[in-house]
Amino acid sequence: MAWVCFIVFLLCIQESCMTEDTSKLVEHSKATFLQTLQSGKTSFVYFGNEVPPTVGLFLQHLKKSADALEDYGISVAKVNCTKERVPNYCTGEKVLTKVYLFRGPNVLKNFDIDTVFDVDAIVAHVLFAVLFDEVKYVQTPAELLNIERVAKGLADVVLAYVQILGLPEHRAVMEAMFVYGAKYQFVLTTGGSVLSHMGVDDPSSLQSGLWFLHCKGAESHSDPCHHTVLKRPLTTLNIYAFLQLMEAPLLTEAQRDPSEVETVHSHLRTPLLFLFTQADTLALDRESAEGLAWRLRGEAGLVLIHRDSPGVKIPREYNAAYRLPGEGSPVKYFTLKDTEEVVSLFREQSLQDGETKQEEEEEEEDWTVLDVLDDEVAESVYRERDWEPDVDLISELTAGTFNRAVNQSGHTVVLFFVRWDAVSMAFMQSYMEAAEELEDVPDVRMTSVDCGEWTDVCSDGQVTAFPTVRVYRPGELPQAYRGMLGAGSLSRFILLARVSSPALLSSAEETRSFLGGQLYRRNADLSPVRVLGLFSSGQDPGSALFVEAARLLRGEMMLGLFTDPQAEKWAEDYAVKLPAMLVSWGPRAPIQPCSLPMSTVEELVSHIQRSVLESFPELTVENLPAFLELRKPLLLLFVGDEEEEEEEEEEEEEEEGGSRRRGVVRKEMRSLLSMGKLDSYLPCWIHTGRTPSGKAVLESYLGSVPRLPALVLSQLDSGGEVFLYPPEKPILSEAVLEWLQRVDNKQEQPAGVISDEAWAPSVPFYDFLSIMDEEAPGYAAQKAPRLKTGGKQQQQEEDAEEEVKGQGGEEGGAFEGTFHREPPAGPPAHHQHPDL
């Protein structure tokens, strides 16, 4: 039943099956129609006195067009001439076949309903009429050349060709013109010799096209307007991206590695070509690069890299490189011998992309979908809406194959997801990347379960949140993944989960090897921190709790267990009483002893997680949630590349313990930590180079980015006030303590306040079940259990009443008192059908 309701939900969205009062179509009376004319606004009005079958379909499209035209300030309305007799329009034989476009009281144009036959045709023709004075229409090359002559030095020209007016391509051009009409001169043609003039070999085979004529940069009237052709289908999205590319610099010069270069082309899914130059050939290389950039304009962005710059490290045997669009795409180096070679390379790649993405591009023609895609998660849902797992990497499990799969030897990773969940669909790409990375690991199998289709599998496994990732091993409880929803974090978890937890250590030598990192050395990169539980005997009740806590933390860190009388000696050496825990961050770092509170497994897990947190950590996106759980004011030190360089110059290694003394600022902070002066705060630091969002945090805190290093106190739990350490003062330990004391005494004014803004969904959920309630009241409402608190007689009466209802005594009674629990999965709605 769940999948049936979900399909209804999707169809309702796609076909706009809402009640009529939610439509933007206005139904005028005679009075409101005359008021609209007097207002001077533009309106598109249909007059009719009945709805014969031939007109019914047109009215459906008219209703849908109201939403689209509202974005352009044009109202769409109809007048029922049976009820309202409007003079001049509700009379005559053509009353049913004409629709009128008004600007104030004046009729701009009237259309036959056969001309405006669907939504695309309505929007295209209406915008064409409204913008009639701004768009030029040409049929011969001479007319086009005359427009170019006038535009030279003033504006660029956009030439569009559509085979027939009223098609989706025509609408896309008109929508683009409505937005960019003040910036470019738009010209429309329906073919003929104009196409031959633009270099089209076979005009009869071309259905649509668009050219950008670079007339604004022409220095004299004798210079031609170079043109660039759009080589993708004529859709609103493609036109928008193409015009953005035309505004991008013809040639970009950079003094950094190609992997660090970002241009507007990267955001518009366009490849980047890198050419390498040096000081003695710069002028010649720049001239060649500009010529190549003109040839590849609209197909690839061109960047000239100064290879003799200090920050550029490029192999000398290469003189070019390229990077294809897509997050994480690598830079590929090659030796360029001929410019024709690279032109062919990119055009072949463009052709392959066009063939593989043709279906996707056709679906993206619906521009209205983007109205709600205002964040990366929502965009991922739209991009991955037809996602299907690669069966060679990820096995799809069903109710019949699930138990057999999770009971196989080795490690079976299962992703539980639903296709209507935004986070599930955003996580799909990361899960696929993790599967590719782990493809050669012999005892790991990556699988998935669609909980929208196999609800029994997910409900039996008590899966209540999506997406959920679990690792199954025969004879053990499944291991849940609680980390970041990224491919790297997931891969590390799966690889680390292959190691038994806790590692049972049988001797002092083995224990030293575990803490020093020699034992399980190949896993050192996965988890640099190691936690050792010390117990005098395996019979100690606390050891069983530690084993269970280690099982829950499997995949997050390396845990070991040493249950031996020698543990007493270890405890004495580290001045701690048994049961105890030792935390090691590597062979050169000092081991931190901790006592172990033996209460519950959950508290022990929380204690272990807090113990492995660094005292003065570098704050990153990955570890931020763990530190925020401590609920302490954040004492944030922001440093940049300059600070890091100074610290690296001042680094010197001490002979004892192998510890390092870093730069002055962080050394001052560490001295305060060692004295216990910052116990009530969470001191941490952010490198704005490695974590670029750090600058955005500073700007949101203070309104601007101060000179680095900057010390900021953020009191998240007490009004959100933010305090900035005086930038003109050096950051020294005594001065920092005095500043913190002034803040506590209310003697410092906050430099900013963190706004408490709600992050609501971009659009409300579509409550499709309320539509079902309108058809059958109460059918889709969620039923609540009835409280039975009376005596025995009352209980018997209520039981009898329930039995009557269960036999159909009341409408809807079969559901009451039976399906009380909230379902484990279902579409997002305010209430749900009991069968879900």
Coordinates of C-alpha atoms in Angstrom, one line a residue, residues 262-743:
E262 CA 38.5 27.3 -9.8
T263 CA 36.7 29.4 -12.4
V264 CA 33.1 30.0 -13.4
H265 CA 33.5 27.1 -15.9
S266 CA 33.8 24.6 -12.9
H267 CA 30.3 25.6 -11.7
L268 CA 28.8 25.4 -15.2
R269 CA 29.9 21.8 -15.8
T270 CA 32.4 22.8 -18.5
P271 CA 35.9 21.3 -18.8
L272 CA 39.1 23.3 -18.1
L273 CA 42.2 23.3 -20.3
F274 CA 45.5 24.3 -18.7
L275 CA 48.4 25.5 -20.8
F276 CA 51.8 26.1 -19.1
T277 CA 54.0 29.1 -19.8
Q278 CA 57.1 30.7 -18.4
A279 CA 58.5 34.2 -18.3
D280 CA 60.6 34.2 -21.5
T281 CA 57.7 32.8 -23.7
L282 CA 54.8 34.5 -22.0
A283 CA 53.8 36.9 -24.8
L284 CA 53.8 34.2 -27.5
D285 CA 52.1 31.7 -25.3
R286 CA 49.4 34.2 -24.3
E287 CA 48.7 35.0 -28.0
S288 CA 48.4 31.3 -28.8
A289 CA 46.2 30.6 -25.8
E290 CA 43.8 33.4 -26.7
G291 CA 43.4 32.0 -30.3
L292 CA 42.7 28.6 -28.9
A293 CA 40.3 30.0 -26.3
W294 CA 38.2 31.6 -29.1
R295 CA 37.9 28.2 -30.9
L296 CA 36.9 26.4 -27.7
R297 CA 34.7 29.2 -26.3
G298 CA 31.5 27.7 -24.8
E299 CA 33.0 24.2 -24.9
A300 CA 36.0 24.6 -22.4
G301 CA 37.6 27.2 -20.3
L302 CA 41.2 28.0 -20.9
V303 CA 43.7 28.8 -18.1
L304 CA 47.3 29.9 -18.6
I305 CA 49.5 28.6 -15.7
H306 CA 52.8 30.4 -14.9
R307 CA 54.9 27.3 -14.2
D308 CA 57.9 29.2 -12.8
S309 CA 55.8 30.6 -9.9
P310 CA 56.9 29.4 -6.4
G311 CA 53.6 27.6 -5.7
V312 CA 53.4 25.7 -9.0
K313 CA 54.8 22.2 -9.2
I314 CA 54.3 20.8 -12.7
P315 CA 56.3 18.0 -14.3
R316 CA 58.6 19.5 -16.8
E317 CA 57.8 16.9 -19.5
Y318 CA 54.2 18.2 -19.8
N319 CA 53.0 21.5 -21.4
A320 CA 49.2 21.1 -20.9
A321 CA 46.6 19.5 -18.8
Y322 CA 42.8 19.3 -18.6
R323 CA 40.1 18.6 -16.0
L324 CA 36.6 17.4 -16.8
P325 CA 33.6 18.7 -15.0
G326 CA 32.5 17.0 -11.8
E327 CA 33.4 17.2 -8.1
G328 CA 36.7 15.5 -7.4
S329 CA 37.7 15.1 -11.1
P330 CA 41.5 14.6 -11.4
V331 CA 43.8 16.8 -13.5
K332 CA 45.3 14.9 -16.4
Y333 CA 48.6 16.0 -17.8
F334 CA 49.7 15.5 -21.4
T335 CA 52.1 16.9 -24.0
L336 CA 50.4 19.2 -26.6
K337 CA 52.0 19.1 -30.0
D338 CA 49.2 20.6 -32.2
T339 CA 46.2 22.8 -31.3
E340 CA 44.0 20.8 -33.6
E341 CA 44.7 17.8 -31.3
V342 CA 43.3 19.5 -28.3
V343 CA 40.3 20.9 -30.2
S344 CA 39.4 17.4 -31.4
L345 CA 39.9 16.1 -27.8
F346 CA 37.4 18.4 -26.3
R347 CA 34.8 18.2 -29.1
E348 CA 34.9 14.4 -29.0
Q349 CA 34.4 14.5 -25.2
S350 CA 31.6 17.0 -25.7
L351 CA 29.9 14.6 -28.2
Q352 CA 30.2 11.7 -25.9
D353 CA 28.8 13.7 -23.0
G354 CA 25.9 14.8 -25.2
E355 CA 25.1 11.2 -26.2
T356 CA 25.2 9.8 -22.6
K357 CA 23.4 12.8 -21.1
Q358 CA 20.7 13.3 -23.7
E359 CA 18.0 11.8 -21.7
E360 CA 19.0 13.8 -18.6
E361 CA 19.0 17.0 -20.5
E362 CA 15.6 16.4 -21.9
E363 CA 14.2 15.9 -18.4
E364 CA 15.9 19.1 -17.2
E365 CA 13.9 21.1 -19.7
D366 CA 11.3 21.6 -16.9
W367 CA 12.6 24.8 -15.5
T368 CA 10.0 25.0 -12.8
V369 CA 11.6 22.1 -11.0
L370 CA 14.5 24.4 -10.1
D371 CA 12.1 26.7 -8.2
V372 CA 12.5 24.4 -5.1
L373 CA 16.1 23.3 -5.6
D374 CA 17.7 25.8 -3.3
D375 CA 20.2 23.6 -1.6
E376 CA 22.7 20.8 -2.4
V377 CA 20.5 18.1 -0.8
A378 CA 17.4 19.0 -2.8
E379 CA 19.5 19.2 -6.0
S380 CA 20.9 15.7 -5.2
V381 CA 17.4 14.4 -4.9
Y382 CA 16.5 15.8 -8.4
R383 CA 19.8 14.6 -10.0
E384 CA 19.5 11.1 -8.4
R385 CA 15.8 10.6 -8.8
D386 CA 16.3 7.7 -11.3
W387 CA 19.3 6.3 -9.4
E388 CA 19.9 2.6 -9.7
P389 CA 22.8 0.8 -8.0
D390 CA 25.6 -0.6 -10.1
V391 CA 24.9 -4.3 -9.7
D392 CA 28.6 -5.1 -10.1
L393 CA 29.4 -3.0 -7.0
I394 CA 26.2 -2.9 -5.0
S395 CA 23.8 -5.9 -4.7
E396 CA 20.1 -5.0 -4.3
L397 CA 18.6 -7.1 -1.5
T398 CA 15.0 -8.2 -1.3
A399 CA 12.9 -10.0 1.3
G400 CA 13.9 -13.3 -0.2
T401 CA 17.7 -12.6 -0.3
F402 CA 18.3 -10.4 2.7
N403 CA 18.8 -13.1 5.4
R404 CA 21.0 -15.2 3.2
A405 CA 23.2 -12.3 2.3
V406 CA 23.8 -11.0 5.9
N407 CA 24.6 -14.5 7.2
Q408 CA 27.4 -15.0 4.7
S409 CA 31.0 -15.1 6.1
G410 CA 32.8 -11.8 6.0
H411 CA 31.4 -8.3 6.3
T412 CA 28.1 -7.4 4.6
V413 CA 27.4 -3.6 4.4
V414 CA 23.8 -2.8 3.9
L415 CA 22.4 0.7 3.0
F416 CA 18.7 1.1 4.0
F417 CA 17.2 4.0 2.1
V418 CA 13.9 5.3 0.6
R419 CA 13.8 7.2 -2.7
W420 CA 11.6 10.0 -1.4
D421 CA 14.0 10.9 1.4
A422 CA 16.3 13.9 0.5
V423 CA 19.3 12.8 2.5
S424 CA 19.0 9.2 1.2
M425 CA 19.3 10.4 -2.4
A426 CA 22.1 12.8 -1.6
F427 CA 24.0 10.0 0.1
M428 CA 23.8 7.7 -3.0
Q429 CA 26.8 9.1 -4.7
S430 CA 29.0 8.8 -1.6
Y431 CA 27.9 5.2 -1.1
M432 CA 28.8 4.4 -4.7
E433 CA 32.2 6.0 -4.3
A434 CA 32.8 4.0 -1.2
A435 CA 31.8 0.8 -3.0
E436 CA 34.3 1.6 -5.8
E437 CA 37.1 2.2 -3.2
L438 CA 36.4 -1.1 -1.4
E439 CA 35.8 -3.2 -4.6
D440 CA 39.1 -5.1 -4.1
V441 CA 38.7 -5.8 -0.4
P442 CA 37.8 -9.5 -0.5
D443 CA 35.7 -9.9 2.6
V444 CA 33.5 -6.8 2.2
R445 CA 30.2 -6.9 0.2
M446 CA 28.2 -3.7 -0.4
T447 CA 24.5 -4.0 -0.7
S448 CA 21.3 -1.9 -0.4
V449 CA 17.7 -2.3 0.5
D450 CA 14.9 0.1 -0.8
C451 CA 12.7 0.4 2.3
G452 CA 9.9 2.0 0.2
E453 CA 9.6 -1.3 -1.7
W454 CA 10.7 -3.9 1.0
T455 CA 9.0 -2.4 4.0
D456 CA 8.9 -5.8 5.9
V457 CA 12.7 -6.1 5.7
C458 CA 13.2 -2.7 7.2
S459 CA 10.5 -2.9 9.8
D460 CA 11.8 -6.3 11.0
G461 CA 15.3 -4.8 11.3
Q462 CA 13.8 -1.8 13.2
V463 CA 15.1 0.7 10.7
T464 CA 13.5 4.0 11.6
A465 CA 15.8 6.6 10.1
F466 CA 17.1 7.1 6.6
P467 CA 19.7 6.6 5.3
T468 CA 21.0 3.9 7.7
V469 CA 24.2 1.9 7.1
R470 CA 24.9 -1.3 9.0
V471 CA 27.7 -3.9 8.9
Y472 CA 26.5 -7.5 9.4
R473 CA 28.7 -10.4 10.5
P474 CA 27.5 -14.0 11.1
G475 CA 26.7 -14.6 14.8
E476 CA 27.0 -10.9 15.8
L477 CA 24.7 -8.0 16.2
P478 CA 24.8 -5.5 13.3
Q479 CA 27.2 -2.6 13.6
A480 CA 25.6 0.8 12.9
Y481 CA 27.4 3.6 11.1
R482 CA 27.1 7.0 12.9
G483 CA 29.7 9.0 11.0
M484 CA 29.6 11.7 8.3
L485 CA 27.7 10.9 5.1
G486 CA 30.8 11.1 2.9
A487 CA 32.6 8.4 1.0
G488 CA 35.9 8.8 2.9
S489 CA 34.4 8.6 6.4
L490 CA 32.3 5.6 5.4
S491 CA 35.2 3.7 3.8
R492 CA 37.4 4.3 6.9
F493 CA 34.6 3.0 9.1
I494 CA 34.1 -0.2 7.0
L495 CA 37.8 -1.0 6.9
L496 CA 38.2 -0.4 10.6
A497 CA 35.2 -2.5 11.4
R498 CA 37.0 -5.5 9.9
V499 CA 39.3 -5.4 13.0
S500 CA 37.9 -7.2 16.1
S501 CA 36.9 -4.9 18.9
P502 CA 38.2 -5.1 21.5
A503 CA 41.5 -6.6 20.7
L504 CA 42.2 -9.2 23.4
L505 CA 45.8 -8.7 24.6
S506 CA 47.4 -11.5 26.5
S507 CA 50.8 -10.1 27.6
A508 CA 52.6 -6.9 28.6
E509 CA 54.6 -6.9 25.4
E510 CA 51.5 -7.2 23.3
T511 CA 49.9 -4.4 25.2
R512 CA 52.9 -2.1 24.6
S513 CA 52.8 -3.0 20.9
F514 CA 49.2 -2.1 20.8
L515 CA 49.6 1.3 22.5
G516 CA 52.7 2.1 20.4
G517 CA 51.0 1.4 17.1
Q518 CA 53.1 -1.6 16.1
L519 CA 50.2 -4.0 16.5
Y520 CA 47.7 -3.5 13.7
R521 CA 50.1 -1.1 12.1
R522 CA 48.3 -1.2 8.7
N523 CA 45.3 0.3 10.4
A524 CA 47.2 3.3 11.9
D525 CA 46.0 5.6 9.1
L526 CA 42.4 4.7 9.8
S527 CA 42.5 5.4 13.5
P528 CA 45.6 7.1 15.0
V529 CA 44.1 7.0 18.5
R530 CA 44.0 3.7 20.6
V531 CA 42.2 3.0 23.8
L532 CA 43.2 0.3 26.2
G533 CA 41.0 -1.0 29.0
L534 CA 42.8 -2.3 32.1
F535 CA 41.2 -4.8 34.4
S536 CA 42.8 -7.1 37.0
S537 CA 40.8 -10.1 35.9
G538 CA 38.4 -11.2 33.2
Q539 CA 35.9 -11.9 36.0
D540 CA 35.7 -8.2 36.8
P541 CA 32.1 -7.1 36.0
G542 CA 33.4 -4.0 34.4
S543 CA 35.3 -5.9 31.7
A544 CA 32.0 -7.2 30.3
L545 CA 30.7 -3.6 30.1
F546 CA 33.9 -2.6 28.3
V547 CA 33.6 -5.4 25.8
E548 CA 30.1 -4.3 25.0
A549 CA 31.2 -0.6 24.7
A550 CA 34.0 -1.7 22.4
R551 CA 31.5 -3.6 20.2
L552 CA 29.4 -0.4 19.9
L553 CA 32.5 1.7 19.0
R554 CA 33.8 -0.8 16.5
G555 CA 34.7 1.0 13.3
E556 CA 35.2 4.3 15.0
M557 CA 38.5 3.7 16.9
M558 CA 40.9 0.9 17.9
L559 CA 40.1 -0.6 21.4
G560 CA 42.1 -3.2 23.3
L561 CA 41.5 -5.1 26.5
F562 CA 44.1 -6.3 29.0
T563 CA 42.7 -8.5 31.8
D564 CA 45.6 -9.7 33.8
P565 CA 47.1 -9.3 37.3
Q566 CA 49.9 -7.3 35.6
A567 CA 47.3 -4.6 35.0
E568 CA 47.9 -3.5 38.6
K569 CA 51.5 -2.6 37.8
W570 CA 50.3 -0.6 34.7
A571 CA 47.9 1.3 36.9
E572 CA 50.6 2.2 39.4
D573 CA 52.9 3.4 36.6
Y574 CA 50.3 5.8 35.4
A575 CA 49.0 6.8 38.8
V576 CA 45.4 5.6 38.3
K577 CA 43.2 3.0 40.0
L578 CA 41.7 0.0 38.3
P579 CA 39.5 -0.3 36.4
A580 CA 41.3 2.2 34.2
M581 CA 41.7 3.3 30.6
L582 CA 44.9 4.4 28.7
V583 CA 44.6 6.6 25.6
S584 CA 47.4 6.8 23.1
W585 CA 47.7 9.1 20.1
G586 CA 50.8 7.6 18.7
P587 CA 54.3 6.4 19.7
R588 CA 55.7 9.9 20.3
A589 CA 52.7 11.3 22.2
P590 CA 52.3 10.9 26.0
I591 CA 49.7 8.3 27.1
Q592 CA 46.8 9.7 28.9
P593 CA 45.4 7.7 31.9
C594 CA 41.7 7.8 32.7
S595 CA 39.5 6.2 35.3
L596 CA 36.6 4.1 34.1
P597 CA 33.1 4.8 35.5
M598 CA 31.3 1.5 35.6
S599 CA 27.6 2.3 35.4
T600 CA 25.9 1.6 32.1
V601 CA 27.2 0.8 28.6
E602 CA 25.8 4.0 27.2
E603 CA 27.7 6.1 29.8
L604 CA 30.9 4.2 29.2
V605 CA 30.7 4.7 25.5
S606 CA 30.1 8.5 26.0
H607 CA 33.0 8.6 28.4
I608 CA 35.4 6.9 26.0
Q609 CA 34.3 9.2 23.1
R610 CA 35.0 12.3 25.3
S611 CA 38.3 10.9 26.5
V612 CA 39.7 10.6 22.9
L613 CA 39.0 14.2 22.1
E614 CA 42.0 16.4 21.8
S615 CA 42.5 19.1 24.4
F616 CA 43.3 21.8 21.8
P617 CA 42.0 20.5 18.5
E618 CA 41.9 21.8 15.0
L619 CA 38.2 22.2 14.4
T620 CA 36.9 20.7 11.1
V621 CA 33.6 19.9 9.6
E622 CA 34.0 16.3 10.6
N623 CA 34.8 16.7 14.3
L624 CA 32.6 19.8 15.0
P625 CA 29.5 17.8 16.2
A626 CA 31.6 15.8 18.8
F627 CA 32.9 19.0 20.4
L628 CA 29.6 20.8 20.3
E629 CA 28.1 18.0 22.4
L630 CA 30.4 19.1 25.3
R631 CA 28.2 22.3 25.6
K632 CA 31.0 24.6 26.4
P633 CA 31.7 28.1 25.2
L634 CA 34.0 27.9 22.1
L635 CA 37.3 29.7 22.4
L636 CA 38.3 29.8 18.7
L637 CA 41.6 30.7 17.4
F638 CA 41.5 31.5 13.6
V639 CA 44.8 31.2 11.8
G640 CA 45.7 31.5 8.1
D641 CA 48.5 30.4 5.8
E642 CA 50.8 33.2 7.1
E643 CA 50.5 32.1 10.7
E644 CA 51.1 28.5 9.7
E645 CA 54.3 29.5 7.8
E646 CA 55.6 31.4 10.9
E647 CA 54.9 28.4 13.1
E648 CA 56.7 26.0 10.8
E649 CA 59.7 28.2 10.9
E650 CA 59.7 28.2 14.7
E651 CA 59.1 24.5 15.1
E652 CA 61.9 22.8 17.0
E653 CA 62.0 19.3 18.2
E654 CA 62.5 18.5 21.9
E655 CA 64.7 15.6 22.9
E656 CA 62.3 14.2 25.5
G657 CA 59.0 12.7 24.5
G658 CA 59.3 13.8 20.8
S659 CA 56.8 16.6 21.4
R660 CA 56.9 19.8 19.3
R661 CA 56.8 23.4 20.3
R662 CA 54.8 25.2 17.7
G663 CA 54.3 28.9 17.0
V664 CA 53.9 31.6 19.6
V665 CA 50.1 32.0 19.5
R666 CA 49.2 28.3 19.9
K667 CA 52.0 27.8 22.4
E668 CA 50.5 30.5 24.6
M669 CA 47.1 28.8 24.4
R670 CA 48.7 25.4 25.3
S671 CA 50.3 26.9 28.3
L672 CA 47.0 28.1 29.6
L673 CA 45.6 24.6 29.0
S674 CA 48.5 23.0 31.0
M675 CA 47.7 25.3 33.9
G676 CA 44.1 24.3 33.9
K677 CA 43.0 27.9 33.3
L678 CA 40.6 27.0 30.4
D679 CA 38.7 24.1 31.8
S680 CA 35.4 25.9 31.5
Y681 CA 36.0 26.6 27.8
L682 CA 36.5 24.5 24.7
P683 CA 39.7 25.9 23.2
C684 CA 40.2 25.0 19.5
W685 CA 41.6 26.5 16.3
I686 CA 40.6 26.7 12.7
H687 CA 43.0 26.9 9.8
T688 CA 41.1 29.1 7.2
G689 CA 43.2 27.6 4.4
R690 CA 42.4 24.0 5.1
T691 CA 38.9 24.8 6.2
P692 CA 37.7 27.6 4.0
S693 CA 34.3 27.8 5.8
G694 CA 36.3 29.3 8.7
K695 CA 36.3 32.7 7.0
A696 CA 32.6 32.4 6.4
V697 CA 32.1 31.6 10.2
L698 CA 34.2 34.7 11.1
E699 CA 32.2 36.9 8.8
S700 CA 28.9 35.6 10.1
Y701 CA 30.2 36.2 13.7
L702 CA 31.7 39.7 13.2
G703 CA 30.3 41.0 9.9
S704 CA 33.8 41.1 8.4
V705 CA 37.1 39.1 8.5
P706 CA 39.7 40.7 10.9
R707 CA 43.4 40.3 10.5
L708 CA 44.6 36.8 11.4
P709 CA 45.4 35.3 13.9
A710 CA 42.1 36.2 15.6
L711 CA 40.8 34.9 18.9
V712 CA 37.0 34.7 19.3
L713 CA 34.8 33.6 22.2
S714 CA 31.5 32.2 21.1
Q715 CA 28.8 31.6 23.8
L716 CA 26.4 29.4 21.9
D717 CA 24.3 28.4 25.0
S718 CA 24.0 31.9 26.5
G719 CA 22.4 34.3 24.1
G720 CA 24.8 33.6 21.2
E721 CA 27.1 36.5 22.0
V722 CA 30.4 36.6 20.2
F723 CA 33.5 38.4 21.7
L724 CA 36.6 39.4 19.8
Y725 CA 40.0 39.6 21.5
P726 CA 41.5 43.1 20.8
P727 CA 43.2 42.7 17.4
E728 CA 45.9 45.3 18.3
K729 CA 47.1 43.3 21.3
P730 CA 49.4 40.3 21.0
I731 CA 47.8 37.0 22.0
L732 CA 49.7 36.2 25.3
S733 CA 48.5 33.9 28.1
E734 CA 48.1 36.6 30.8
A735 CA 46.4 39.0 28.4
V736 CA 43.9 36.3 27.3
L737 CA 43.0 35.4 30.9
E738 CA 42.4 39.1 31.7
W739 CA 40.2 39.4 28.6
L740 CA 38.2 36.3 29.5
Q741 CA 37.7 37.7 33.1
R742 CA 36.4 41.0 31.6
V743 CA 33.9 39.0 29.5

